PDB file of N, CA and C in Angstrom:
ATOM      1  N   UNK A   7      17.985   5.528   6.878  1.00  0.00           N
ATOM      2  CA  UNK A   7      16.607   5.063   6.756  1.00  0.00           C
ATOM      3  C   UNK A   7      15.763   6.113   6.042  1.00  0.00           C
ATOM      4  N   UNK A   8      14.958   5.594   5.206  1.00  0.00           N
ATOM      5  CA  UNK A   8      13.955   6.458   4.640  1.00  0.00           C
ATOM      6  C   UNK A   8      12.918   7.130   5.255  1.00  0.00           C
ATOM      7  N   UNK A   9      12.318   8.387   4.989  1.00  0.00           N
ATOM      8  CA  UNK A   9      11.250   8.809   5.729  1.00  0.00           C
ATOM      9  C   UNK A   9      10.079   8.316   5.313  1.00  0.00           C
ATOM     10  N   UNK A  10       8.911   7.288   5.619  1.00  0.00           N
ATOM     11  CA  UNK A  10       7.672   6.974   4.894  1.00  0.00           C
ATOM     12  C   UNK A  10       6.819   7.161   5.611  1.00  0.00           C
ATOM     13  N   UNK A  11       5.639   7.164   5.364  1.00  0.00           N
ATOM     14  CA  UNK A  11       4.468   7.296   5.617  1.00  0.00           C
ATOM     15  C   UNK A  11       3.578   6.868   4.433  1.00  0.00           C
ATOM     16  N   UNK A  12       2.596   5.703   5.245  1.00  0.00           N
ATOM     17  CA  UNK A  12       1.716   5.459   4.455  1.00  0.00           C
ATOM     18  C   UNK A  12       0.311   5.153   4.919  1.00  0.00           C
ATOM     19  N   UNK A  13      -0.414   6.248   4.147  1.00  0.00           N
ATOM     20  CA  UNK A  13      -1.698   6.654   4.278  1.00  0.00           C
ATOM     21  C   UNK A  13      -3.020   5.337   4.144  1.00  0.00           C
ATOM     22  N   UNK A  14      -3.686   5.279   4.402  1.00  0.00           N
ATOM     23  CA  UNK A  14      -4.940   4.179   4.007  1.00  0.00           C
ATOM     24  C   UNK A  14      -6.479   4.635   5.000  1.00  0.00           C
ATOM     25  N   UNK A  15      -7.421   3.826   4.315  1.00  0.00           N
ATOM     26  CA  UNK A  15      -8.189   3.837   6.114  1.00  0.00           C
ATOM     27  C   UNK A  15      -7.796   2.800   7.021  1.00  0.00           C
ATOM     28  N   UNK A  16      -8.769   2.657   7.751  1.00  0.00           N
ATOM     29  CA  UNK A  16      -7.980   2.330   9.422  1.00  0.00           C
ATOM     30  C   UNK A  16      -9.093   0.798   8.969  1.00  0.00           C
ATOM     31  N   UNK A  17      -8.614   0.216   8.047  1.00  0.00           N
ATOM     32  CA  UNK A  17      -8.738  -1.315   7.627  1.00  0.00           C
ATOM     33  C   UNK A  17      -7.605  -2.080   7.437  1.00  0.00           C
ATOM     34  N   UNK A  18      -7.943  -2.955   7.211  1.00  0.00           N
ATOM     35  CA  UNK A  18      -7.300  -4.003   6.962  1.00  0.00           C
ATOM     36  C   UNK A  18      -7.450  -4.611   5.144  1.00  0.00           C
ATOM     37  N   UNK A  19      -6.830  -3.911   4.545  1.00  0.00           N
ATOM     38  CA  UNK A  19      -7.198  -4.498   3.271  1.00  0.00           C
ATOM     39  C   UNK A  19      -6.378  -3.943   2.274  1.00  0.00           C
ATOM     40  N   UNK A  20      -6.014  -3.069   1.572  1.00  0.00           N
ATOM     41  CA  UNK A  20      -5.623  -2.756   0.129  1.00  0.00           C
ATOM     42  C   UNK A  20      -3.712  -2.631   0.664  1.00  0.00           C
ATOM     43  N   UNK A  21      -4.018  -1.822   2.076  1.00  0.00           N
ATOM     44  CA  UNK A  21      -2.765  -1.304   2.305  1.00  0.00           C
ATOM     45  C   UNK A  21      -1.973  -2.412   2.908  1.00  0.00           C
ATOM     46  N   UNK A  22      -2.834  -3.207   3.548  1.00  0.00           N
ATOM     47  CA  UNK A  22      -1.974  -4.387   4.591  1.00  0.00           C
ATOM     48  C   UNK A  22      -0.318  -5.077   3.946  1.00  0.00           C
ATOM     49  N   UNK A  23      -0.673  -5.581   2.541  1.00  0.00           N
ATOM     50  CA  UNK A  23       0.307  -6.038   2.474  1.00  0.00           C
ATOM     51  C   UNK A  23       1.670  -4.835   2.393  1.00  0.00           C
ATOM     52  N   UNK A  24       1.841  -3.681   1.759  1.00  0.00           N
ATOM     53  CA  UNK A  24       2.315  -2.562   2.289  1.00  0.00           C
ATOM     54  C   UNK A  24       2.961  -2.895   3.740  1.00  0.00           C
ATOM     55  N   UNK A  25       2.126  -2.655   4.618  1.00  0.00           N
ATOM     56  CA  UNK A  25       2.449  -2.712   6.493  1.00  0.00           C
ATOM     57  C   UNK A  25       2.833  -4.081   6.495  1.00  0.00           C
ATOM     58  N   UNK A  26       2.605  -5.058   5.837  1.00  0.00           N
ATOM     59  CA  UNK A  26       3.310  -6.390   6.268  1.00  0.00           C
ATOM     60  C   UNK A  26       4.980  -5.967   5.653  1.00  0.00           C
ATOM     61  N   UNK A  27       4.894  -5.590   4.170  1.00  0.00           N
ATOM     62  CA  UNK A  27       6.354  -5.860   3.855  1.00  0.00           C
ATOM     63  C   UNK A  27       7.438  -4.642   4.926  1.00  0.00           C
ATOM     64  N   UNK A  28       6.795  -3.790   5.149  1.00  0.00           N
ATOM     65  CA  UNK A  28       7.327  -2.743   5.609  1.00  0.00           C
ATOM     66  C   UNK A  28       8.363  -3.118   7.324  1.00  0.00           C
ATOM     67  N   UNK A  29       7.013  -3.893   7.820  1.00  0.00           N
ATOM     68  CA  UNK A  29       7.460  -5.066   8.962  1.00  0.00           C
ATOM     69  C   UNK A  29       8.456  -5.742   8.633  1.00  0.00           C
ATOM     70  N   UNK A  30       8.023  -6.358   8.140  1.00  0.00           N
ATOM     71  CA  UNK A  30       9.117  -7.707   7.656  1.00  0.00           C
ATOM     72  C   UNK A  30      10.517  -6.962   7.425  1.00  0.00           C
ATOM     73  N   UNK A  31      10.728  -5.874   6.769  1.00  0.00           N
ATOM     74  CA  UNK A  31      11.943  -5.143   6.155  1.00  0.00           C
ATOM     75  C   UNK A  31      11.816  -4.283   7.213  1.00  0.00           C
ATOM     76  N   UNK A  32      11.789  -4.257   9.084  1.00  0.00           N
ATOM     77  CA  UNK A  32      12.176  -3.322  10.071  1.00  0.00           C
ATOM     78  C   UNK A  32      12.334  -1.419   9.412  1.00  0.00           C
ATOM     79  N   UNK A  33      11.252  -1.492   8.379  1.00  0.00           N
ATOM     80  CA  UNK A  33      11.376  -0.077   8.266  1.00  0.00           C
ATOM     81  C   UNK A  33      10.198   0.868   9.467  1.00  0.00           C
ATOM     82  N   UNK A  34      10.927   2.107   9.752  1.00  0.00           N
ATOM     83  CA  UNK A  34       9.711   2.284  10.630  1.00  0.00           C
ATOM     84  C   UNK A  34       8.998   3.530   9.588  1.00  0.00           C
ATOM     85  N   UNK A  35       7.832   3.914   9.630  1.00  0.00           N
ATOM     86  CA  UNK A  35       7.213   4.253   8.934  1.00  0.00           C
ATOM     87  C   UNK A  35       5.861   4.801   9.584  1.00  0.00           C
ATOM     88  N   UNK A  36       5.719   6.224   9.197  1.00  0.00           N
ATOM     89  CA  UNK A  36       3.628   6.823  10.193  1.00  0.00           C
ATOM     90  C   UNK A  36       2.797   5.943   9.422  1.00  0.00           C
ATOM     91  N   UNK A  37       2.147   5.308  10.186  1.00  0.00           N
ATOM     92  CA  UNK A  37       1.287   4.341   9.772  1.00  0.00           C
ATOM     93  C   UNK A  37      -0.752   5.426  10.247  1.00  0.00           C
ATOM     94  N   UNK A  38      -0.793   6.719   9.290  1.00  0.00           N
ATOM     95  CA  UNK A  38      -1.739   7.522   9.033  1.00  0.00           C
ATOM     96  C   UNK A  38      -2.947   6.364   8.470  1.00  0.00           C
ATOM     97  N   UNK A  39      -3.903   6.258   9.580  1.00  0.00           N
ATOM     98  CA  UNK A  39      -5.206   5.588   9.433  1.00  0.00           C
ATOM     99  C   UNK A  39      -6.116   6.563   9.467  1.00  0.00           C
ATOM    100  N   UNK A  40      -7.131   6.737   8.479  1.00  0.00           N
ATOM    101  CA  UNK A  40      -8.208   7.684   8.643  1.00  0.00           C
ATOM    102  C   UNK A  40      -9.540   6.408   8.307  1.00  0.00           C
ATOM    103  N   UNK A  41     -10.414   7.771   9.422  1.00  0.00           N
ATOM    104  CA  UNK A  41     -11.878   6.879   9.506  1.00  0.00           C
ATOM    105  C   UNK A  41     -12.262   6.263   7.912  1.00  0.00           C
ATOM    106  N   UNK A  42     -12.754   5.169   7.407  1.00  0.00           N
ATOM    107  CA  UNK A  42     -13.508   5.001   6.196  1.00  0.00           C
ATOM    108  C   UNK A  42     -14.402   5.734   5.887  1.00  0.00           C
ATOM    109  N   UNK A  43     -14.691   5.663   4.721  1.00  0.00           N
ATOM    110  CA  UNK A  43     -15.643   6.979   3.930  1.00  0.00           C
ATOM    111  C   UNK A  43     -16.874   6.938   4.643  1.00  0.00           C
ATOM    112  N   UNK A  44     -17.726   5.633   5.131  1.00  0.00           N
ATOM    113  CA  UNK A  44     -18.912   5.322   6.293  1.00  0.00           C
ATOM    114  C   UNK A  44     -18.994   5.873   7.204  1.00  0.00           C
ATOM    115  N   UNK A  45     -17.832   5.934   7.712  1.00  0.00           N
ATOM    116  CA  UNK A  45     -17.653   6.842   9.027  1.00  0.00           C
ATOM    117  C   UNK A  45     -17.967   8.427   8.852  1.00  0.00           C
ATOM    118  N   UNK A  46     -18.739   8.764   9.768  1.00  0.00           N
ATOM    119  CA  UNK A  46     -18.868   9.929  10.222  1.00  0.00           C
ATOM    120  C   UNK A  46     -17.985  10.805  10.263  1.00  0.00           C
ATOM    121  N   UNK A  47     -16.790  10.969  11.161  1.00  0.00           N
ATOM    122  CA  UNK A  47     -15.365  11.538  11.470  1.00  0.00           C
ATOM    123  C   UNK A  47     -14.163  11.783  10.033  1.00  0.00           C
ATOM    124  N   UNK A  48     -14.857  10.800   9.358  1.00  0.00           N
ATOM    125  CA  UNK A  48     -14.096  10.679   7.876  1.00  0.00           C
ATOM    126  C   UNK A  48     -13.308  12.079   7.515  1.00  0.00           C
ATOM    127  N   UNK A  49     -12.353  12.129   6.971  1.00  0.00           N
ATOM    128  CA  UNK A  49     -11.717  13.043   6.628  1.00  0.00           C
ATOM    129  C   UNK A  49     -11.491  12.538   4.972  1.00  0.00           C
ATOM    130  N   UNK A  50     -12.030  11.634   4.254  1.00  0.00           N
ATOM    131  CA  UNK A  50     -11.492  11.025   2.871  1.00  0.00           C
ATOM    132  C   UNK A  50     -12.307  12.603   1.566  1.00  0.00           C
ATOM    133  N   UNK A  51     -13.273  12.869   2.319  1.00  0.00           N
ATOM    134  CA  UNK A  51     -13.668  13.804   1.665  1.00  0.00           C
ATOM    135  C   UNK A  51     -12.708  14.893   0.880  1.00  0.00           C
ATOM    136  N   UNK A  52     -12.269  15.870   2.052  1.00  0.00           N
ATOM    137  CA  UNK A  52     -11.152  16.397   1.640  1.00  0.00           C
ATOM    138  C   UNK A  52      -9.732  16.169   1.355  1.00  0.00           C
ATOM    139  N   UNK A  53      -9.225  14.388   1.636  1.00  0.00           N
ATOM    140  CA  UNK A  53      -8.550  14.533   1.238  1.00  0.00           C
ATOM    141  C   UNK A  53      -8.013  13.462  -0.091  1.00  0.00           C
ATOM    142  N   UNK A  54      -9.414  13.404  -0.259  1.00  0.00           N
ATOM    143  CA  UNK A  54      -9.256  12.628  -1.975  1.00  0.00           C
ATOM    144  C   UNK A  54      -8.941  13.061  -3.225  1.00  0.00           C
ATOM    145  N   UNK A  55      -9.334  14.881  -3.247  1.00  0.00           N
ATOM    146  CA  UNK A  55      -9.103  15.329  -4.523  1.00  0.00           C
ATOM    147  C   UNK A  55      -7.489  16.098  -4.119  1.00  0.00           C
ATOM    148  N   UNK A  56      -6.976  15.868  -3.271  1.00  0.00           N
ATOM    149  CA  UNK A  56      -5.246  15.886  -2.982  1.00  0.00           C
ATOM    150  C   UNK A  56      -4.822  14.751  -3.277  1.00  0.00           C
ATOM    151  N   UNK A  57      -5.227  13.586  -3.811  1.00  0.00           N
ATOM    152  CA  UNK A  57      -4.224  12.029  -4.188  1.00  0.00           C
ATOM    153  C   UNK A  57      -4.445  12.398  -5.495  1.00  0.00           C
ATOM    154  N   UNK A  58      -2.834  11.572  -6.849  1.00  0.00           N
ATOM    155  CA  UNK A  58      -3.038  11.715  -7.763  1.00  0.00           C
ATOM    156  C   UNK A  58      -4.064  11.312  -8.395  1.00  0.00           C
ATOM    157  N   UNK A  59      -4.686   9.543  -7.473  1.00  0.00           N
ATOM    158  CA  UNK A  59      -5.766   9.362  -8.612  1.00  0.00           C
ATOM    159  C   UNK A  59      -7.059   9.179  -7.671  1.00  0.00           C
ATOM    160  N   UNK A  60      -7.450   9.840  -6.738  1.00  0.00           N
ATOM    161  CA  UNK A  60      -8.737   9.763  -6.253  1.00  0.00           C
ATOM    162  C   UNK A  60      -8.740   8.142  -5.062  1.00  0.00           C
ATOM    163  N   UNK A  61      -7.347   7.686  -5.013  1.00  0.00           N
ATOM    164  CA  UNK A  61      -7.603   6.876  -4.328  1.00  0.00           C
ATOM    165  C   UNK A  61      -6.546   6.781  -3.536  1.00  0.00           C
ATOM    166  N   UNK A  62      -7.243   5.652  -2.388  1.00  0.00           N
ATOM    167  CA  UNK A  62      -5.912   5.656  -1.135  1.00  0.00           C
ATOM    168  C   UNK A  62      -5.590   4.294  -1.373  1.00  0.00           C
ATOM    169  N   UNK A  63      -4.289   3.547  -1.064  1.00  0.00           N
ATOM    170  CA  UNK A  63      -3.462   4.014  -0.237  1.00  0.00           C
ATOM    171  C   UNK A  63      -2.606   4.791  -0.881  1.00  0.00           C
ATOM    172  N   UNK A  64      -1.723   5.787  -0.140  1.00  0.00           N
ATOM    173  CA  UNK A  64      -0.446   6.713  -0.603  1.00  0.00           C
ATOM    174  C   UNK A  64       0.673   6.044  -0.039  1.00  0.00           C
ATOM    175  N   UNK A  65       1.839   6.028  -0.791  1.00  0.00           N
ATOM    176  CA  UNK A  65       3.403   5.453   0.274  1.00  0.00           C
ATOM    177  C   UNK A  65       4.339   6.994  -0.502  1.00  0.00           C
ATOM    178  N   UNK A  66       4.353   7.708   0.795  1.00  0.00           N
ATOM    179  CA  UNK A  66       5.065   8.640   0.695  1.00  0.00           C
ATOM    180  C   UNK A  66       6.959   8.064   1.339  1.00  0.00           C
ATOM    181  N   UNK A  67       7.731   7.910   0.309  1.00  0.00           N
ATOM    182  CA  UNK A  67       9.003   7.553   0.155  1.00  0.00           C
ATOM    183  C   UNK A  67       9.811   8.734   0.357  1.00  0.00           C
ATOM    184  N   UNK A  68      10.455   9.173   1.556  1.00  0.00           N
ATOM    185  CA  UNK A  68      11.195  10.315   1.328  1.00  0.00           C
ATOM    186  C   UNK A  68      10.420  11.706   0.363  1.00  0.00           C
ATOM    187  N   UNK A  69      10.661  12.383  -0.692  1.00  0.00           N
ATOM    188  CA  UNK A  69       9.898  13.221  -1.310  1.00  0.00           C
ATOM    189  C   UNK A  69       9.147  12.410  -2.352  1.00  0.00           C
ATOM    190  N   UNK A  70       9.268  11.629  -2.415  1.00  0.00           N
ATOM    191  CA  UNK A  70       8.371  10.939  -3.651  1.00  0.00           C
ATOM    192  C   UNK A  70       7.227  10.197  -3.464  1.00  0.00           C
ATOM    193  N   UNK A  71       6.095   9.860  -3.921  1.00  0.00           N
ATOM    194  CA  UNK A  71       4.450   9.380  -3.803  1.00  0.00           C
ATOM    195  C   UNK A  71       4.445   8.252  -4.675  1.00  0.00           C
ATOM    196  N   UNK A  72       4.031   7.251  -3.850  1.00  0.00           N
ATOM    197  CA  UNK A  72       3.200   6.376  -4.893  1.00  0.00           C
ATOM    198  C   UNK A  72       1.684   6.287  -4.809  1.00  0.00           C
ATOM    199  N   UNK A  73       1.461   5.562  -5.620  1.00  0.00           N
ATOM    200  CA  UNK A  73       0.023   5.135  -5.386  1.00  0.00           C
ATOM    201  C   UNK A  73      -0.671   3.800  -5.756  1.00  0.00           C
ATOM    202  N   UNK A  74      -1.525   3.491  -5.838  1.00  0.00           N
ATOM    203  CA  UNK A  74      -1.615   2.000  -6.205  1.00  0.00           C
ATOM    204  C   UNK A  74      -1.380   0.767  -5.252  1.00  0.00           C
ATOM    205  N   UNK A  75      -1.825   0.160  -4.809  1.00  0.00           N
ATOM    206  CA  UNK A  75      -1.630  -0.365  -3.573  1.00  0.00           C
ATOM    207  C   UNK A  75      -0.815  -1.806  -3.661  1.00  0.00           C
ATOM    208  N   UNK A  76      -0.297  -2.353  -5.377  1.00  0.00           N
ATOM    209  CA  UNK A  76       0.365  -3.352  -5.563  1.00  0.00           C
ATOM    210  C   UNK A  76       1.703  -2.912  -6.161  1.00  0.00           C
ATOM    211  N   UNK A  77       1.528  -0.898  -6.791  1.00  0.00           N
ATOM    212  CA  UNK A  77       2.624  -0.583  -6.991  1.00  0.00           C
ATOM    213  C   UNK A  77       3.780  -0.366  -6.042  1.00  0.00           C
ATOM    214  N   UNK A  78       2.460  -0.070  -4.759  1.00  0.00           N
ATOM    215  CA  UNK A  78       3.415   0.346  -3.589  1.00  0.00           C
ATOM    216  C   UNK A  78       3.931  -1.025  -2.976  1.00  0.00           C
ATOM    217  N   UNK A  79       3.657  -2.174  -2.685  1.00  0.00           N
ATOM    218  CA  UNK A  79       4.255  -3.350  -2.650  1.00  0.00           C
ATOM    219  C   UNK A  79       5.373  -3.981  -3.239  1.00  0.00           C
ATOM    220  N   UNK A  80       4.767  -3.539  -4.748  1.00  0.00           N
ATOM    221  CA  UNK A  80       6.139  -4.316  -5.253  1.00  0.00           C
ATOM    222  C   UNK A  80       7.495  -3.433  -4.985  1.00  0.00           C
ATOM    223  N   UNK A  81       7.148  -2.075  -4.852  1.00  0.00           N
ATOM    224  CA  UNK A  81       8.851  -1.139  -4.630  1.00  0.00           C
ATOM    225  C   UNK A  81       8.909  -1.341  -3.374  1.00  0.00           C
ATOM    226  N   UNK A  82       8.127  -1.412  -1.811  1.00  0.00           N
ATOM    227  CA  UNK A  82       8.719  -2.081  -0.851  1.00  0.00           C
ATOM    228  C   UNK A  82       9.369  -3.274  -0.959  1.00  0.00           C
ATOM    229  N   UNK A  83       8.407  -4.166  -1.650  1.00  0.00           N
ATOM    230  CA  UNK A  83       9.555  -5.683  -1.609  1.00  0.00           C
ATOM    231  C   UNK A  83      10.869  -5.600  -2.510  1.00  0.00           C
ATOM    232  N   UNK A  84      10.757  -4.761  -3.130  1.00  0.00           N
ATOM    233  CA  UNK A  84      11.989  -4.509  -3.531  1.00  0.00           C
ATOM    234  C   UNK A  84      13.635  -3.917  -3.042  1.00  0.00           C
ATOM    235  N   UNK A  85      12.659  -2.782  -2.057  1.00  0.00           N
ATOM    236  CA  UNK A  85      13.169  -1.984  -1.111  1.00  0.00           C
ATOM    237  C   UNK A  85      14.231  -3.104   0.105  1.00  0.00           C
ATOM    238  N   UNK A  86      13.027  -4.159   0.685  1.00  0.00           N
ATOM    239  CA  UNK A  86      13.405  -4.740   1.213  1.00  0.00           C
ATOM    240  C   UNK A  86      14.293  -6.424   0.909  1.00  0.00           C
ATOM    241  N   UNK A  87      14.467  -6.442  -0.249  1.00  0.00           N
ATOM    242  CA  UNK A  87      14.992  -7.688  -0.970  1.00  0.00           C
ATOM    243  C   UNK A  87      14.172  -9.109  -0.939  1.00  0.00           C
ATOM    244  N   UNK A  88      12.663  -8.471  -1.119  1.00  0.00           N
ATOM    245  CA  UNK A  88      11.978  -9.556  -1.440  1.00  0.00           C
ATOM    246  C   UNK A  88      11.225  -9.982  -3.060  1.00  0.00           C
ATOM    247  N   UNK A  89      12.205  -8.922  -3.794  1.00  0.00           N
ATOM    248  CA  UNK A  89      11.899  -8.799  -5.608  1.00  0.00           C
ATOM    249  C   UNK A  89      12.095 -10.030  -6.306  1.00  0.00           C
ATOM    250  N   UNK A  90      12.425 -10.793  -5.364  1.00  0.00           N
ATOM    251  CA  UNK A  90      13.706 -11.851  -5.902  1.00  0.00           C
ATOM    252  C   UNK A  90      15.037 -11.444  -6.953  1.00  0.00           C
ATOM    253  N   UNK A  91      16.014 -12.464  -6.966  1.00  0.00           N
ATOM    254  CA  UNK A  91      17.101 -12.009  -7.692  1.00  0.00           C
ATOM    255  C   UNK A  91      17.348 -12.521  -9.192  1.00  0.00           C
ATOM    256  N   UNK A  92      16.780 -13.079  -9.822  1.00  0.00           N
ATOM    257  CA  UNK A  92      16.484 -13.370 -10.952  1.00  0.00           C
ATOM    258  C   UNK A  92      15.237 -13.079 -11.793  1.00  0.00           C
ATOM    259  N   UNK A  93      15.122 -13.129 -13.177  1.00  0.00           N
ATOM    260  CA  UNK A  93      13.877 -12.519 -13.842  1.00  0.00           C
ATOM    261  C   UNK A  93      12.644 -13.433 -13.662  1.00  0.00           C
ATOM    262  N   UNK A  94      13.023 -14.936 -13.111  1.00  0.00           N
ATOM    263  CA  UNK A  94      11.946 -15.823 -13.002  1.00  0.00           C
ATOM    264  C   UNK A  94      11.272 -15.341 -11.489  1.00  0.00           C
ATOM    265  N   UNK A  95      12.362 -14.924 -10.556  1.00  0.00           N
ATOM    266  CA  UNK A  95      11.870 -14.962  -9.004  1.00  0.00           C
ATOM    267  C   UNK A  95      11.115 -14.032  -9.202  1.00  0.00           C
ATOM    268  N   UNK A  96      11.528 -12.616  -9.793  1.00  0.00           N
ATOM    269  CA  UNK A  96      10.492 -11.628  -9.957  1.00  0.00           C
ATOM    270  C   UNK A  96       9.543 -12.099 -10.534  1.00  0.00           C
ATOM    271  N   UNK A  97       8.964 -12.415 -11.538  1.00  0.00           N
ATOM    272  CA  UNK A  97       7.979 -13.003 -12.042  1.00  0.00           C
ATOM    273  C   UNK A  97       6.824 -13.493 -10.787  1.00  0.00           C
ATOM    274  N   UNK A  98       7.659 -14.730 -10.323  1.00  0.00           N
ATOM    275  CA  UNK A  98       6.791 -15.712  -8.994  1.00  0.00           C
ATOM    276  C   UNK A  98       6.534 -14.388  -8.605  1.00  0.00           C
ATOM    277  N   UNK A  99       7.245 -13.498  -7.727  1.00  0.00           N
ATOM    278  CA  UNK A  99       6.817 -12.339  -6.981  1.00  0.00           C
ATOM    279  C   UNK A  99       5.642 -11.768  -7.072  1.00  0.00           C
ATOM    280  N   UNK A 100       5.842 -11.357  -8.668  1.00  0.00           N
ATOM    281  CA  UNK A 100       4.812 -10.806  -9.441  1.00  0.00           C
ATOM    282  C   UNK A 100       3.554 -11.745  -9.275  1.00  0.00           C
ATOM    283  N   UNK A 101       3.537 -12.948  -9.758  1.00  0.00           N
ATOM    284  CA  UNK A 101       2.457 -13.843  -9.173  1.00  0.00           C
ATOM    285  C   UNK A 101       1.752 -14.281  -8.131  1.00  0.00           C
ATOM    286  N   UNK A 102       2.526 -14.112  -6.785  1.00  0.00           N
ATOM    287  CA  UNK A 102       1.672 -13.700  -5.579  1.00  0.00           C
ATOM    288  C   UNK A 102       1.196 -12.586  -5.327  1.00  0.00           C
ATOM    289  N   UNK A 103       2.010 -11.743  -5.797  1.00  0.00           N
ATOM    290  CA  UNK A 103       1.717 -10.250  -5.711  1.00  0.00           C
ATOM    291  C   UNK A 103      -0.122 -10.310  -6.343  1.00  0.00           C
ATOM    292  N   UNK A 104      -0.061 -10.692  -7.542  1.00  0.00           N
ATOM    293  CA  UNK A 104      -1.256 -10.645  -8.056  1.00  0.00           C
ATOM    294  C   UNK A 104      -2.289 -11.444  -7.790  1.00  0.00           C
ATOM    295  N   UNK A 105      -2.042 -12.358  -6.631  1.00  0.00           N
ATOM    296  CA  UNK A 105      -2.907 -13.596  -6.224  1.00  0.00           C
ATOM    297  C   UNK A 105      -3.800 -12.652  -5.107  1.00  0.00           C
ATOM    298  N   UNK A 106      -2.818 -12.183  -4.315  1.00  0.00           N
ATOM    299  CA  UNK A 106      -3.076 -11.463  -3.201  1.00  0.00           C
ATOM    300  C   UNK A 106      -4.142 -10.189  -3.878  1.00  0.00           C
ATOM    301  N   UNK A 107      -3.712  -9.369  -4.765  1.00  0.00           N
ATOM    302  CA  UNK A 107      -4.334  -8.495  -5.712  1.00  0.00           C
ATOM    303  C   UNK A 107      -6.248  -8.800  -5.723  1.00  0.00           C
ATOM    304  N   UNK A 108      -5.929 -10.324  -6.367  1.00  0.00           N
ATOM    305  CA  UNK A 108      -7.007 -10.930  -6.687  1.00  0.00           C
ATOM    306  C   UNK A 108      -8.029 -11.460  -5.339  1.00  0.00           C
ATOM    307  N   UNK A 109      -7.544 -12.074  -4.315  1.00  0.00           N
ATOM    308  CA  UNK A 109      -8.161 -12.038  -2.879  1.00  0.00           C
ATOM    309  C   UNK A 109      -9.133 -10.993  -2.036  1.00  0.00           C
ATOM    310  N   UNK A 110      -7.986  -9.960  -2.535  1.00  0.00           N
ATOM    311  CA  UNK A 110      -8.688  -8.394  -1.813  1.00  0.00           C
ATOM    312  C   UNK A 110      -9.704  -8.179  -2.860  1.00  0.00           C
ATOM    313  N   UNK A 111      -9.756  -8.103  -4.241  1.00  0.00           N
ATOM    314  CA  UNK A 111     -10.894  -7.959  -5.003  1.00  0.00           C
ATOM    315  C   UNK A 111     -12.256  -9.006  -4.962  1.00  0.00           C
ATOM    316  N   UNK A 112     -11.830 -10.134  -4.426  1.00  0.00           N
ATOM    317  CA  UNK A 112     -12.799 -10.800  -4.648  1.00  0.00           C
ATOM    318  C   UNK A 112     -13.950 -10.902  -3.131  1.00  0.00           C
ATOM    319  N   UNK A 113     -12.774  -9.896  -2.246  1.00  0.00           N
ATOM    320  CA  UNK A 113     -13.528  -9.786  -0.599  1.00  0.00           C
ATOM    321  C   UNK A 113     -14.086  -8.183  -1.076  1.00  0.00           C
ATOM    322  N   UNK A 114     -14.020  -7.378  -1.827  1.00  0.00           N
ATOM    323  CA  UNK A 114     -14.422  -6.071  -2.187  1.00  0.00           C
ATOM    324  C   UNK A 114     -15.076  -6.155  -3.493  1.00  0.00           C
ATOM    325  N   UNK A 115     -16.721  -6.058  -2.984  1.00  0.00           N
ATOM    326  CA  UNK A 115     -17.459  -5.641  -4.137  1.00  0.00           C
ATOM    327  C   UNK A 115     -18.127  -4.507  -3.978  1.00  0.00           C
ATOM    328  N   UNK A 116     -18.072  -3.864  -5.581  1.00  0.00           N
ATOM    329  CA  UNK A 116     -18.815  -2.317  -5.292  1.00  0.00           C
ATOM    330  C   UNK A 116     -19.692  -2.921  -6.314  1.00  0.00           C
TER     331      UNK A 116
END
């Protein structure tokens, strides 16, 4: 089993599907929630200019980092054999993947 940990705040949103596939594929994994940037207790301060791109979520894979919160999805579902097995299934994949993408953006406005 792999060592992961994956970072987010303690919401429900960018990282979830992450913690869903991770479920679904019985990986166990530190599921590191920090307060949101609103919060008082917040720790995102210091530890934003430590992520490559200023943003969370992180999926720390054994020694390796991702970032991106649909990059880190699609290599779990992959991880877990939900890539599909043909270039069309990936595709569909790719197309919920990006539906879901599109959901969380349209519940997050800055």
């Amino acid at each position: 089993m792999p060592n992961v940990k994956l970072t987010y705040f303690d919401l429900r949103a960018r990282a979830e599907p992450c913690r869903l596939l991770l479920a679904y594929g019985g990986i166990k994994y530190e599921d590191e929630r920090i307060p949101p940037p609103w919060d008082a207790a917040t720790t995102w301060a210091t530890l934003k200019p430590t992520t490559p791109f200023g943003q969370l979520p992180l999926l720390k894979w054994d020694d390796e980092v991702l970032c991106q919160s649909m990059a880190c999805a699609r290599f779990i579902a992959r991880e877990v054999g939900l890539a599909g097995n043909t270039n069309m299934e990936s595709a569909q994949v790719d197309e919920i993947i990006d539906v879901i993408q599109d959901l969380i953006n349209a519940g997050v406005k800055l």
